[in-house]
Coordinates of C-alpha atoms in Angstrom, one line a residue:
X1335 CA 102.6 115.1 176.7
X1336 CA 104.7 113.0 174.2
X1337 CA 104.5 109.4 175.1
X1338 CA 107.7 107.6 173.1
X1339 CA 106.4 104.0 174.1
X1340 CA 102.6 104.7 172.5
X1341 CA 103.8 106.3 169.6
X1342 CA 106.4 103.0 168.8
X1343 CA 103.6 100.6 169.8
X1344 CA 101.2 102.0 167.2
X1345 CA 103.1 102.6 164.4
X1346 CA 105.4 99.5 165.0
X1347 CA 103.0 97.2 165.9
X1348 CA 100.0 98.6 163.4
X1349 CA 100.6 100.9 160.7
X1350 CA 103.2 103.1 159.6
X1351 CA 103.2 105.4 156.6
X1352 CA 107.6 104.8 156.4
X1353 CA 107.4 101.3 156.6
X1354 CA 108.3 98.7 154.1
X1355 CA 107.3 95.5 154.9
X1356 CA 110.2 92.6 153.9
X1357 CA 110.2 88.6 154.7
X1358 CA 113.3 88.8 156.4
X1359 CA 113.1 92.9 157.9
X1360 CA 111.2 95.7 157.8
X1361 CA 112.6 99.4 156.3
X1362 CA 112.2 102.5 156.6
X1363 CA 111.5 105.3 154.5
X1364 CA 112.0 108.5 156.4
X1365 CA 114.8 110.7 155.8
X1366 CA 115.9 111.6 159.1
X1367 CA 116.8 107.7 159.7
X1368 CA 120.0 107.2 160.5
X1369 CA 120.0 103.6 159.5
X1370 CA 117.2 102.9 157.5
X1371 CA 115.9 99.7 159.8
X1372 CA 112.7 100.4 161.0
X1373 CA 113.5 99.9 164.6
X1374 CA 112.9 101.2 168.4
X1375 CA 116.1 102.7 168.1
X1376 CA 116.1 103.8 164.6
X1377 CA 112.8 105.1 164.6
X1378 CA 113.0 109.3 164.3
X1379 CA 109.2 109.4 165.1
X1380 CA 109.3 107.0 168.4
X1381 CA 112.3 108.8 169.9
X1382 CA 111.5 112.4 171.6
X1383 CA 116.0 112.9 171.4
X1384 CA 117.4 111.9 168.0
X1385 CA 120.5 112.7 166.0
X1386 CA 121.2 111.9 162.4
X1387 CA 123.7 113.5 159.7
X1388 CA 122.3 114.3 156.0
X1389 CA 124.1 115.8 153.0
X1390 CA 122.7 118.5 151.1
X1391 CA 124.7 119.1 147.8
X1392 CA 127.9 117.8 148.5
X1393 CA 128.1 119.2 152.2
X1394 CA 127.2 117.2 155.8
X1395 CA 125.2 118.4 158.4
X1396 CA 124.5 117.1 161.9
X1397 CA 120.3 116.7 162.8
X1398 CA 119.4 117.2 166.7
X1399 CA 116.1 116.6 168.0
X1400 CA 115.1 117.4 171.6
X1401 CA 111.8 116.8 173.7
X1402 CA 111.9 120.5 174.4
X1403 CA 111.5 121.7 171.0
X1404 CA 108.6 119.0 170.3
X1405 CA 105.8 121.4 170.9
X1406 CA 107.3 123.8 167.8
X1407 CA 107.7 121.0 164.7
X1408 CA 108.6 124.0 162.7
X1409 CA 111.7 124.4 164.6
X1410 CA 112.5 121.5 166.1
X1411 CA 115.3 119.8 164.3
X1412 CA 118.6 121.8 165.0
X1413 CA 121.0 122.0 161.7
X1414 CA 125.0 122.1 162.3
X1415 CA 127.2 122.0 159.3
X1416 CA 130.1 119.4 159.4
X1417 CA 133.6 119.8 158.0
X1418 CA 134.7 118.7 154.8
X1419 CA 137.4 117.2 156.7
X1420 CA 136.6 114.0 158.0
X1421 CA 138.8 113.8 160.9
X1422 CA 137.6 117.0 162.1
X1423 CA 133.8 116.1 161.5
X1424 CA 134.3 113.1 164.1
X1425 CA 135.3 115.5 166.8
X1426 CA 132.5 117.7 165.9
X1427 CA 130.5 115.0 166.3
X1428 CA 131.8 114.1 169.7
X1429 CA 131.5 117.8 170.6
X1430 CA 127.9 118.0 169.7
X1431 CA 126.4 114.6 171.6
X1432 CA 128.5 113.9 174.7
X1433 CA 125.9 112.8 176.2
X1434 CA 124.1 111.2 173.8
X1435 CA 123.6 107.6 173.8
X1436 CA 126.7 106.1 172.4
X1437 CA 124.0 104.2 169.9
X1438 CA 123.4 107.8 168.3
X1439 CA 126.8 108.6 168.6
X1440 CA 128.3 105.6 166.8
X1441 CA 125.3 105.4 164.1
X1442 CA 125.9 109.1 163.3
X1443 CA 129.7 108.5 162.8
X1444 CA 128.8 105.6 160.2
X1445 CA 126.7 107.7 158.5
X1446 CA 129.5 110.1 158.4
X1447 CA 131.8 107.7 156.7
X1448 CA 129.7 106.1 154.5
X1449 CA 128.6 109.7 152.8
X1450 CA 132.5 110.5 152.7
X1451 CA 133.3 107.7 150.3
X1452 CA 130.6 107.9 147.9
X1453 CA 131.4 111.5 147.6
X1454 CA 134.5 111.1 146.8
X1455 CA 133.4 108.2 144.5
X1456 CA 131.5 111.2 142.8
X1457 CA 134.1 113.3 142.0
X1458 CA 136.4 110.5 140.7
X1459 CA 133.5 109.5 138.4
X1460 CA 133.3 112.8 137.7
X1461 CA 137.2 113.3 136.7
X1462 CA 137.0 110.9 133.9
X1463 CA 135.8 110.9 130.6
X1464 CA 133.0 108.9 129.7
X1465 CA 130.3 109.2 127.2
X1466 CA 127.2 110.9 128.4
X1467 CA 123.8 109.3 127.4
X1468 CA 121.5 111.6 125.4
X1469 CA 117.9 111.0 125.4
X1470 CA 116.1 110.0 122.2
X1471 CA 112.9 111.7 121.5
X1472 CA 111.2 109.8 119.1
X1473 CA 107.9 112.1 119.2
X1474 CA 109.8 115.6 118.8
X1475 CA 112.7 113.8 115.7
X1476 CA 108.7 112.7 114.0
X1477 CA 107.3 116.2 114.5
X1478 CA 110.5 118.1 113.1
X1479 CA 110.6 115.7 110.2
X1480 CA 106.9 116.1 108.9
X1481 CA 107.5 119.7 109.4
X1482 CA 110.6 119.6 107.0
X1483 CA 108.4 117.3 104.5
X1484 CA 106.1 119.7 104.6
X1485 CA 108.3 122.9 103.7
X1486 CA 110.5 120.9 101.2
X1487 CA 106.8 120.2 99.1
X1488 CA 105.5 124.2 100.0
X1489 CA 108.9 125.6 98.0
X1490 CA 108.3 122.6 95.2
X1491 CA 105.0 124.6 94.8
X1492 CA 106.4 128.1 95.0
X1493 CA 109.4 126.9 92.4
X1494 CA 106.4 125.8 89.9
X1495 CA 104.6 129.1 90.9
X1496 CA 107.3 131.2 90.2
X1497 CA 108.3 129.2 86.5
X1498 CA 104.5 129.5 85.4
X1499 CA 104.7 132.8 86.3
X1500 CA 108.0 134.0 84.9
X1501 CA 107.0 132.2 81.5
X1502 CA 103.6 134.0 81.3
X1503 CA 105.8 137.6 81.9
X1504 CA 108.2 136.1 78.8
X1505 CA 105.2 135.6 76.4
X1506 CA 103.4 138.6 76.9
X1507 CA 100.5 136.9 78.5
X1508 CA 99.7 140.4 80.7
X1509 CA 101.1 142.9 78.4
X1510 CA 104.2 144.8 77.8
X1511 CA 104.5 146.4 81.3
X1512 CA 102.0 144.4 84.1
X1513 CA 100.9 146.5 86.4
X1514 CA 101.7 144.5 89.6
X1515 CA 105.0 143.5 88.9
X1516 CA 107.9 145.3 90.7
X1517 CA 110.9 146.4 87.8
X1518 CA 113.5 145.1 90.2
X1519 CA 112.5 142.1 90.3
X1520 CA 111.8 141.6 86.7
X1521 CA 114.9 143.1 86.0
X1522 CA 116.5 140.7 88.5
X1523 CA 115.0 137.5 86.7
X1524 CA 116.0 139.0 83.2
X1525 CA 119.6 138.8 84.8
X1526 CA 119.4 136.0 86.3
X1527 CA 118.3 134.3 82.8
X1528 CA 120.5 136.6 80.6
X1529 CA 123.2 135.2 83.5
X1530 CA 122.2 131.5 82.9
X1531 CA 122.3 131.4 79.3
X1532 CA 126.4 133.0 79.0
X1533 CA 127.2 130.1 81.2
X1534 CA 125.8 127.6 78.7
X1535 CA 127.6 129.3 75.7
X1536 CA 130.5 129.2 78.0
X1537 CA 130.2 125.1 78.6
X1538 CA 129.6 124.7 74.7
X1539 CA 132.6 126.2 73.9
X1540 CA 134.7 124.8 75.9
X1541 CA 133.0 121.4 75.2
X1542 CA 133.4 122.1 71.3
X1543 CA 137.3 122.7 71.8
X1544 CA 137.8 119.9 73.7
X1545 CA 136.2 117.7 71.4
X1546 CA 138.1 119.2 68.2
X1547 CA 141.2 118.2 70.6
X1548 CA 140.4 115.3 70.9
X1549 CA 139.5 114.4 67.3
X1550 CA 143.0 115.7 66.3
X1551 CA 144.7 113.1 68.7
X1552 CA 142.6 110.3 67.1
X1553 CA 143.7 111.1 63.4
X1554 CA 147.2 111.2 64.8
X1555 CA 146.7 107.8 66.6
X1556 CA 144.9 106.2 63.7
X1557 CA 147.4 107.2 61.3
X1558 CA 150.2 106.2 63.4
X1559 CA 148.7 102.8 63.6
X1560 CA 147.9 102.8 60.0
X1561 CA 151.5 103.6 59.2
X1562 CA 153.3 100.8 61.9
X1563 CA 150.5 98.0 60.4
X1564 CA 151.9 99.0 57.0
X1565 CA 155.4 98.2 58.5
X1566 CA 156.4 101.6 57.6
X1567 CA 160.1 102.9 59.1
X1568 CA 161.0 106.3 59.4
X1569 CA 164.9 106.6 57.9
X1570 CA 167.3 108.9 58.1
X1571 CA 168.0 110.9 54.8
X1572 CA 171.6 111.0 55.1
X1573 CA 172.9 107.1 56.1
X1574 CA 176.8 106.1 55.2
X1575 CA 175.7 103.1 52.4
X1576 CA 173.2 106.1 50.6
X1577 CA 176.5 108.1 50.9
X1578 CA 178.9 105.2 49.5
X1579 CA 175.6 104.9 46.4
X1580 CA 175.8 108.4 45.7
X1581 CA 179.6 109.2 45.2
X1582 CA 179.7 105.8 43.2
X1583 CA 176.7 107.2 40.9
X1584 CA 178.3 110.9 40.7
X1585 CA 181.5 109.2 39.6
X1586 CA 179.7 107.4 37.1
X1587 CA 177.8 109.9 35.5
X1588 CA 181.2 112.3 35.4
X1589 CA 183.2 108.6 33.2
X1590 CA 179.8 109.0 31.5
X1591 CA 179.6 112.6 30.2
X1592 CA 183.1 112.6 29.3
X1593 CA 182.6 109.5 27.1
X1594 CA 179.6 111.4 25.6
X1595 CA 182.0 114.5 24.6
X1596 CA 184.2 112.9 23.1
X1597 CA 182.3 110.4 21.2
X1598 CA 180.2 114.2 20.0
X1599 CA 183.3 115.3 18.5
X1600 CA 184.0 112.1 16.6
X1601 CA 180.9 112.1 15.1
X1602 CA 181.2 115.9 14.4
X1603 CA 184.5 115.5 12.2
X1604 CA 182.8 112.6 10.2
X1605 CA 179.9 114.6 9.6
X1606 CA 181.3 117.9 8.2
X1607 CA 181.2 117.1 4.6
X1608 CA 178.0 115.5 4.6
X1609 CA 175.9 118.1 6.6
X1610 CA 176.7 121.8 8.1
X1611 CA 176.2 122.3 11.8
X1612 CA 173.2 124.7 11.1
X1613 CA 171.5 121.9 10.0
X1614 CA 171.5 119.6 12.8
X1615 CA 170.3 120.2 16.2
X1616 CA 172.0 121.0 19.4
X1617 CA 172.5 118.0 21.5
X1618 CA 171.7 118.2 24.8
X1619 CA 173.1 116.3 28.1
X1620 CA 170.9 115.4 30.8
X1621 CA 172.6 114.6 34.1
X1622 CA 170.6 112.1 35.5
X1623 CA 168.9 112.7 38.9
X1624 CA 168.7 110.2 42.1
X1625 CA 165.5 109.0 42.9
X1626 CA 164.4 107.9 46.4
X1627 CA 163.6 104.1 46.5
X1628 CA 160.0 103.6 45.3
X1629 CA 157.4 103.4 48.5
X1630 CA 155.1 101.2 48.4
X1631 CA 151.6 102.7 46.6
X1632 CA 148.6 101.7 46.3
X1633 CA 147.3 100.7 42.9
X1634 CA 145.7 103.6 40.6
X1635 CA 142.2 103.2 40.1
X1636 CA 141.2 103.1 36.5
X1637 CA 138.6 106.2 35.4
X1638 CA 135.7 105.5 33.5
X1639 CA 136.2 107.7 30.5
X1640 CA 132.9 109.7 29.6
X1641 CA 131.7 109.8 26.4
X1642 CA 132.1 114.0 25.1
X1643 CA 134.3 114.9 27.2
X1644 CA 137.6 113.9 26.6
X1645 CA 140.4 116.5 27.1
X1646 CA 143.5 117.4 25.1
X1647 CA 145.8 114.5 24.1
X1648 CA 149.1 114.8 26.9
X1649 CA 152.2 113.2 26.1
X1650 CA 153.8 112.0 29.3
X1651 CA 157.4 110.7 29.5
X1652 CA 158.1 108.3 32.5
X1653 CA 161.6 107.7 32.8
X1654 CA 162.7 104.3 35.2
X1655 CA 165.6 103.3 37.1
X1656 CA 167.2 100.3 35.2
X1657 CA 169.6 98.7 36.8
X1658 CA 173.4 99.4 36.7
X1659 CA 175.2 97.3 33.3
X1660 CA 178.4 98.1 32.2
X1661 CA 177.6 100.9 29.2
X1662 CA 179.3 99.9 25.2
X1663 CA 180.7 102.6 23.5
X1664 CA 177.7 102.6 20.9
X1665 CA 175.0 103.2 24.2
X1666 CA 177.0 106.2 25.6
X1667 CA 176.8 107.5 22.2
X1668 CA 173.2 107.2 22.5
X1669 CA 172.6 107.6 25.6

């Protein structure tokens, strides 16, 4: 027979499994508390009829204990699921202990409550966006990252493998055809090579023409430099005051050639008795010719002459622009 007043004044008074001891109050530990005090009241072990709500992922259900189901502890809490609606849970509540204690009663509608709000705090929490916390593992980041070490230094090796190995096929070190080498792949590294070397043709070329561009836009630079640091102008061939120059020096020349004529046949009629035509040689007229304002040159530089091996003696005629003086009658006769 189950004696609530012996079980209470061992375990309250002595030792209890659920207790936690406090200065100011004691707690309990159980789960089928409905308060969590460790009290006569509270106490799910000291009280043969007891009544207490729990949630189980988000949905309540009502706990009933009665002295006639003590002899079964496999069976003898009685499990009745609550609404979700909390108005409707209260009267369930009601429903179940009428006559209950109204301690029970009252202690299992504030459990009730409570659980309500913080699931509904739950699913607000839920509804908003906040940034979820991911675990660091220092141990498994360490092991991956020796482990990636590790194959970065084995393909290093099998890189140097493969060179040593492809040079040894290139100079003949096992013979024309080795014996345990596949074709395909030495065809494959023939193309590969064969591949590699076009594109460095390619990239000289292209580097070769793009410096030849570039040299040609220097000398063009240079030269343009050269020429403004000379305080060279470029003119147009045709201005008016060339123009004006000209016609004045065509009409000149025409007042010129006619004085020449004339002062020829003169001279002609004096000289018939002393000397037939035959004799003396046909005069010739030279128009002169405009010549573009001397440029600025640089000075000749003066050849040694060799000893043995001179050429044949040249006779060069250098005519010069004198400047414009009224001409006699005696110079346009020689002129």
């Amino acid at each position: 027979m189950q004696s609530d007043d012996v079980i209470w004044s061992v375990i309250g008074h002595e030792f209890c499994s659920y207790k936690v001891r406090t200065v100011t109050q004691n707690f309990c530990r159980n789960e089928y508390n409905v308060t969590g005090l460790c009290t006569r009241q509270s106490c799910p072990l000291a009280n043969s009829r007891y009544a207490t709500v729990r949630e189980n992922e988000g949905v309540l259900y009502l706990y009933m204990k009665t002295i006639e189901r003590a002899h079964t502890p496999a069976k003898m809490w009685e499990k009745i699921e609550l609404s979700k609606d909390y108005s409707k849970a209260l009267e369930q509540i009601d429903k179940e202990l009428k006559y209950w204690p109204n301690f029970t009663i009252h202690k299992c509608k504030q459990r009730v409550t409570k659980i309500t709000q913080y699931l509904i705090k739950m699913r607000r929490i839920k509804l908003r966006q906040e940034p979820k916390l991911v675990g660091v593992k220092k141990k498994l980041d360490r092991r991956e990252a020796t482990r990636e070490r590790k194959a970065l230094s084995a393909a290093h090796l099998e890189k140097s493998i493969e060179k040593e190995l492809i040079e040894r096929l290139k100079s003949k070190a096992y013979g024309d055809a080795p014996l345990n080498v596949n074709e395909s792949v030495w065809q494959a590294i023939l193309d590969r090579e064969k591949s590699g070397k076009e594109k460095e043709l390619n990239a000289g070329t292209q580097l070769d023409m793009e410096d030849d561009e570039t040299d040609g836009e220097e000398e063009e630079e240079v030269v343009e430099e050269d020429w403004d640091a000379e305080g060279g102008e470029f003119v147009s061939d045709f201005s008016g005051d060339e123009d004006g120059d000209l016609d004045d020096d065509l009409s000149d020349l025409e007042d010129v050639v006619d004085g020449g004529l004339g002062a020829e046949e003169t001279g002609d009629d004096q000289s018939d008795d002393d000397s037939s035509p035959e004799d003396q040689p046909p005069t010739k007229t030279v128009l002169g010719k405009r010549k573009a304002k001397p440029t600025a040159k640089a000075p000749p530089q003066k050849k040694l002459d060799k000893p043995g091996r001179r050429g044949p003696r040249v006779e060069v005629e250098i005519e010069r622009e004198m400047e414009s003086v009224p001409f006699t009658r005696s110079a346009l006769a020689n002129w």
